[in-house]
Backbone as CSV, one residue per row, in Angstrom:
resi,resn,N_x,N_y,N_z,CA_x,CA_y,CA_z,C_x,C_y,C_z
1,MET,92.246,34.135,-74.746,93.009,32.670,-74.813,94.098,33.074,-75.171
2,LEU,95.230,32.194,-74.721,96.562,32.434,-74.860,96.979,30.751,-74.020
3,ARG,97.677,30.512,-75.197,98.258,28.836,-75.065,99.600,28.755,-75.782
4,SER,100.102,27.581,-76.011,101.354,27.203,-77.303,101.728,26.225,-77.070
5,LEU,101.307,25.457,-78.676,101.401,24.264,-78.903,102.811,23.863,-79.626
6,THR,103.127,22.738,-79.809,104.081,22.434,-80.285,103.964,21.354,-80.852
7,VAL,104.712,21.071,-82.116,104.323,20.111,-83.352,105.224,19.534,-84.455
8,LYS,105.559,18.046,-84.341,105.938,17.859,-84.773,105.999,17.643,-86.387
9,VAL,106.402,18.273,-87.136,105.247,18.025,-89.350,106.462,16.588,-90.283
10,ARG,108.412,16.666,-89.498,109.130,15.950,-90.154,109.906,15.717,-89.467
11,PRO,111.071,14.774,-89.111,111.540,14.060,-88.021,112.877,15.769,-87.644
12,ASN,113.421,16.869,-88.035,114.647,17.335,-88.582,113.869,18.824,-88.510
13,CYS,112.029,18.737,-87.949,111.827,20.325,-87.586,110.549,20.152,-87.053
14,LEU,111.187,21.600,-85.835,109.565,21.290,-84.972,109.478,23.040,-85.414
15,ILE,107.961,23.082,-85.702,107.061,24.251,-85.658,106.377,24.684,-84.224
16,GLU,106.873,25.618,-83.338,106.596,26.135,-82.566,105.489,27.739,-82.805
17,THR,105.005,27.677,-81.685,104.521,28.753,-81.721,103.474,28.896,-80.894
18,PRO,104.327,29.977,-80.276,104.151,30.272,-78.994,103.250,31.811,-79.642
19,LYS,102.789,32.456,-79.739,101.842,33.457,-79.910,101.357,33.092,-80.758
20,TRP,99.368,34.130,-80.182,98.154,33.273,-80.137,98.109,35.347,-80.947
21,CYS,97.158,34.715,-82.123,96.369,36.282,-81.806,95.340,37.075,-82.311
22,MET,94.280,36.793,-81.414,92.906,37.070,-82.357,92.389,38.088,-82.534
23,LEU,91.376,37.591,-84.260,91.025,38.674,-84.798,88.985,37.907,-84.350
24,GLY,88.755,39.193,-83.843,87.688,38.461,-83.508,86.780,37.523,-82.932
25,LYS,86.550,36.153,-83.519,86.105,34.705,-83.072,86.725,33.818,-83.638
26,HIS,88.045,34.811,-84.502,88.931,33.736,-84.827,90.654,33.955,-84.393
27,THR,91.078,32.602,-84.039,92.703,32.321,-83.810,93.744,32.330,-84.510
28,ARG,94.548,33.476,-84.693,95.099,32.690,-85.705,96.677,32.244,-85.167
29,CYS,97.309,31.826,-85.785,98.060,30.895,-85.057,99.413,31.143,-85.945
30,TYR,100.619,31.752,-85.557,102.555,32.336,-86.124,103.180,31.358,-85.867
31,ALA,104.146,30.586,-86.150,105.155,29.571,-86.771,105.585,30.643,-87.017
32,SER,107.309,30.073,-86.058,108.555,29.818,-86.627,109.173,28.771,-86.992
33,GLU,109.863,28.780,-87.024,110.294,27.559,-87.623,111.817,27.459,-87.693
34,GLN,111.910,25.920,-87.267,113.743,25.923,-86.408,114.265,24.961,-87.477
35,GLU,114.824,24.732,-88.502,115.559,23.714,-88.834,116.853,24.296,-89.030
36,PRO,117.377,23.486,-88.389,118.918,23.665,-88.561,119.908,23.046,-89.959
37,ASN,120.017,22.506,-90.790,120.800,21.895,-91.057,119.972,22.846,-92.709
38,LEU,119.479,23.875,-93.334,119.512,24.358,-94.229,120.221,24.466,-95.487
39,GLU,119.795,23.526,-96.368,120.619,23.024,-98.007,120.246,24.186,-98.817
40,PRO,120.814,25.283,-99.243,120.292,25.926,-100.506,120.241,25.101,-101.443
41,ILE,119.499,26.117,-102.266,119.579,25.469,-103.950,120.156,26.296,-104.756
42,VAL,120.438,26.398,-105.800,121.018,26.744,-106.849,119.275,27.442,-107.325
43,MET,118.715,28.906,-107.408,117.091,29.159,-108.001,117.946,29.341,-109.908
44,SER,116.514,29.688,-110.355,116.698,29.922,-111.860,116.065,31.534,-111.967
45,THR,117.071,31.891,-112.704,116.825,33.138,-112.656,117.362,34.071,-113.939
46,ASP,116.704,35.246,-114.160,116.589,35.629,-115.010,117.747,37.142,-115.319
47,VAL,118.541,37.737,-115.773,118.714,38.977,-115.312,118.130,40.171,-116.651
48,PHE,118.028,41.715,-116.097,117.483,42.582,-117.002,118.251,43.982,-116.880
49,ASP,118.781,43.772,-117.282,119.878,45.624,-117.106,119.060,46.410,-117.228
50,GLY,118.849,48.340,-117.637,118.865,48.879,-118.350,119.812,49.316,-119.232
51,PRO,119.463,50.330,-120.276,120.595,50.810,-121.234,121.323,51.720,-121.176
52,LYS,121.706,51.999,-119.257,122.650,52.645,-118.852,122.729,52.437,-117.067
53,LEU,123.587,50.900,-117.291,123.523,50.214,-115.964,124.115,50.890,-115.265
54,ASP,123.624,50.931,-114.091,124.266,51.778,-112.941,125.693,50.910,-111.952
55,VAL,126.361,51.134,-112.072,127.035,49.723,-110.591,126.657,50.330,-109.745
56,THR,126.188,51.611,-109.592,127.051,51.597,-108.028,125.997,50.803,-107.735
57,GLN,124.556,50.990,-107.958,123.812,51.170,-106.740,123.280,49.412,-106.725
58,PRO,122.370,49.129,-105.623,122.062,47.473,-105.796,121.298,46.934,-106.875
59,PRO,121.469,45.744,-106.970,120.551,45.372,-107.729,119.314,45.231,-107.074
60,LEU,118.156,44.684,-107.397,117.110,44.227,-106.660,116.969,43.096,-107.336
61,ILE,116.625,42.070,-105.726,115.982,41.011,-106.441,114.470,40.538,-106.190
62,THR,112.773,40.394,-107.290,112.680,39.563,-107.224,112.102,38.151,-107.205
63,MET,111.602,37.815,-106.602,110.660,36.876,-106.139,108.863,36.642,-106.113
64,HIS,107.717,35.862,-107.080,107.025,35.196,-107.283,106.731,35.029,-106.144
65,GLY,104.944,35.278,-106.195,104.064,34.559,-105.431,104.021,33.083,-105.303
66,LEU,103.707,32.131,-104.606,103.619,30.994,-104.548,102.485,30.851,-105.650
67,PHE,102.549,29.325,-106.668,102.186,28.951,-107.177,101.969,28.814,-109.213
68,GLY,103.141,30.793,-108.740,104.177,31.193,-110.016,105.029,31.258,-110.427
69,SER,105.916,31.632,-111.158,107.335,31.929,-111.244,108.332,33.270,-111.691
70,LYS,109.111,32.689,-112.083,109.779,33.928,-112.465,108.865,35.003,-113.419
71,GLN,108.373,34.116,-114.550,108.322,35.082,-115.642,107.268,36.038,-115.785
72,ASN,106.274,35.408,-114.091,105.480,36.598,-113.241,105.566,38.318,-113.563
73,TRP,107.354,38.291,-113.501,108.180,39.379,-112.812,108.993,40.191,-114.166
74,ARG,108.507,39.751,-115.172,109.143,39.630,-116.799,108.801,41.400,-116.916
75,GLY,107.481,41.165,-117.167,107.245,43.210,-117.494,107.644,43.859,-117.014
76,ILE,107.873,43.898,-115.361,108.082,45.066,-114.059,109.282,44.955,-114.454
77,SER,110.149,43.726,-114.843,111.322,44.457,-114.610,111.851,44.670,-116.085
78,LYS,111.223,44.152,-116.907,112.249,45.515,-118.329,111.337,46.571,-117.877
79,ALA,110.433,46.746,-117.397,110.023,48.426,-117.018,111.049,48.993,-116.330
80,LEU,111.435,48.123,-114.953,112.558,48.875,-113.523,113.067,48.711,-114.329
81,SER,114.152,47.797,-114.905,115.273,47.851,-115.242,115.240,50.017,-116.144
82,GLN,114.898,49.689,-116.769,114.255,50.996,-118.045,114.226,52.377,-117.387
83,ARG,113.819,52.303,-116.149,113.195,53.588,-115.769,114.745,54.169,-114.265
84,THR,115.054,52.372,-113.390,116.501,52.180,-112.757,117.736,52.340,-113.226
85,ASN,117.525,51.567,-113.601,119.314,51.907,-114.733,119.705,51.034,-113.434
86,ARG,119.205,50.088,-112.942,119.807,49.580,-111.549,119.372,48.049,-112.267
87,ARG,120.667,46.735,-112.373,120.250,45.686,-113.132,118.630,44.978,-112.076
88,ILE,118.387,44.309,-112.753,117.075,43.168,-111.740,117.394,41.536,-111.739
89,TYR,117.056,41.209,-111.201,117.091,39.802,-111.388,115.946,39.358,-110.654
90,THR,115.762,38.466,-111.382,114.044,37.668,-111.087,113.875,36.111,-111.070
91,VAL,113.760,35.794,-110.027,114.040,33.620,-109.529,113.442,32.890,-109.715
92,ASP,113.206,31.973,-109.419,112.202,30.980,-109.304,112.837,30.389,-108.011
93,ALA,111.706,30.359,-106.781,111.822,29.928,-105.503,112.034,27.822,-105.724
94,ARG,112.421,27.523,-105.128,112.450,26.403,-104.409,110.940,25.978,-105.181
95,ASN,111.174,24.876,-105.216,109.728,23.997,-106.042,108.913,24.512,-106.923
96,HIS,109.355,25.865,-107.594,108.640,26.569,-108.615,109.151,26.757,-110.227
97,GLY,108.887,27.091,-110.582,109.355,27.011,-111.638,110.568,25.628,-112.135
98,GLU,111.874,27.055,-113.333,112.771,25.884,-113.087,114.327,26.139,-112.420
99,SER,113.162,26.331,-110.955,114.355,25.498,-109.987,114.066,24.183,-109.263
100,PRO,115.186,23.263,-108.398,115.181,22.699,-108.076,114.151,22.662,-107.482
101,HIS,114.007,21.086,-107.331,112.324,20.836,-106.671,112.746,19.738,-105.602
102,THR,112.949,20.072,-103.926,113.244,19.184,-102.442,111.072,19.539,-101.291
103,THR,111.562,18.214,-100.549,111.362,18.129,-100.250,110.803,19.285,-99.045
104,VAL,111.323,20.158,-98.396,111.861,21.082,-97.865,111.303,22.283,-98.932
105,HIS,110.133,22.947,-98.121,109.947,24.199,-98.882,108.936,25.114,-97.101
106,SER,109.866,25.283,-96.633,109.333,26.946,-96.129,110.562,28.476,-96.293
107,SER,109.658,29.408,-95.669,109.976,30.878,-95.186,111.950,30.560,-94.787
108,ALA,112.515,30.089,-94.547,113.831,29.609,-93.361,114.476,29.289,-94.983
109,SER,114.223,28.130,-95.442,115.072,27.904,-95.899,114.897,28.333,-97.809
110,MET,113.732,28.105,-97.703,113.767,29.868,-99.179,114.589,30.910,-99.078
111,SER,115.052,31.631,-98.436,115.543,32.833,-97.747,117.596,31.549,-97.862
112,ALA,117.424,31.252,-97.462,118.970,31.074,-97.658,119.474,30.355,-98.763
113,ASP,118.264,30.481,-99.213,118.467,30.077,-101.207,118.554,31.866,-102.110
114,VAL,118.576,32.604,-101.163,118.365,34.153,-101.069,120.178,35.191,-101.059
115,VAL,120.415,33.564,-99.721,121.903,34.068,-99.321,122.243,33.738,-100.525
116,ALA,122.539,32.409,-100.496,123.444,31.871,-101.268,122.934,32.194,-102.775
117,PHE,121.703,32.795,-103.008,122.005,33.719,-104.981,123.262,34.594,-104.684
118,MET,122.856,35.510,-103.277,123.343,36.990,-103.134,125.194,36.471,-103.085
119,LYS,125.630,35.324,-102.400,126.994,34.976,-102.640,127.928,33.696,-103.614
120,ALA,127.438,33.451,-104.227,126.931,33.003,-106.039,128.088,34.412,-106.779
121,ARG,127.317,35.437,-106.730,126.773,36.949,-107.057,127.466,37.769,-106.515
122,LYS,128.183,37.063,-105.333,129.307,38.009,-104.656,129.007,39.950,-104.634
123,LEU,127.488,39.477,-104.491,126.576,40.798,-103.489,126.436,41.167,-102.562
124,GLU,127.075,42.247,-101.771,126.944,42.629,-100.119,126.010,43.287,-100.307
125,LYS,125.189,44.041,-101.168,123.766,44.876,-100.525,122.923,44.198,-101.650
126,ALA,121.226,44.500,-101.120,120.867,44.447,-102.627,118.988,44.527,-102.518
127,CYS,118.417,45.206,-102.550,117.648,45.213,-102.901,116.346,44.129,-102.645
128,LEU,116.001,43.790,-102.207,114.415,42.614,-102.271,113.449,43.250,-102.233
129,MET,112.833,43.028,-102.804,110.638,42.299,-103.210,110.135,41.560,-103.674
130,GLY,109.147,41.438,-102.724,108.181,39.224,-102.857,106.987,40.257,-103.532
131,HIS,105.807,38.808,-104.130,104.801,38.962,-103.757,104.558,37.602,-103.245
132,SER,103.281,38.303,-102.385,103.308,36.835,-101.419,104.139,36.363,-100.977
133,MET,103.515,34.514,-101.539,105.315,34.271,-100.508,106.359,34.103,-101.052
134,GLY,106.665,35.391,-102.129,108.044,35.546,-102.364,108.394,36.918,-101.169
135,GLY,107.652,38.292,-100.291,107.091,39.089,-100.195,107.461,38.460,-98.334
136,ARG,106.380,36.979,-98.378,106.821,36.678,-96.842,108.488,35.960,-96.696
137,THR,108.724,34.910,-97.805,110.488,34.877,-98.324,111.172,36.112,-97.918
138,MET,111.386,36.688,-98.172,112.206,38.641,-98.523,111.511,39.416,-97.553
139,MET,110.628,38.798,-96.466,111.040,40.097,-95.269,111.564,38.474,-93.672
140,TYR,111.425,37.778,-94.103,111.632,36.706,-93.439,113.827,36.694,-93.447
141,PHE,113.991,36.919,-94.940,114.960,37.570,-95.626,116.290,39.092,-94.439
142,ALA,114.687,40.141,-94.403,115.251,41.417,-93.842,115.818,40.741,-92.390
143,LEU,115.143,40.236,-91.339,114.406,39.691,-89.888,115.136,38.952,-89.185
144,ASN,116.810,37.926,-90.240,117.322,37.013,-89.817,118.157,37.139,-90.733
145,PRO,118.882,37.813,-91.251,120.232,38.175,-91.889,121.417,37.127,-91.871
146,SER,121.186,36.420,-91.187,121.969,34.651,-91.281,122.537,33.892,-92.177
């Protein structure tokens, strides 16, 4: 059974569900978000540098999962910076940890936060890694680079 549904969630955001995927007896909906005016926030961050920082390598930006914080990546970030000699940024997503809290919480808005983070540091390239919600945000960023 294929169908399409549009649901109004809040005044400036429509969630459209044009595609349905059948999984056994269950139907799962994948929504695409439309938010015309994304207001990025300034994310809280920690920076880890290896002993021989190689500035020619793009940095790694990591984002935690739902209910997590940048502290979840502390041990892994220290080890990666030591082994790869690249700068590692761990960030707190909006509404998490030390980052500002807003009423908007979507992959599009968190991706806009990553874009603003990179622009503020004049990063033209970066490696992105995330867990759960952070992974979804980084995938959204990769598929929607603007």
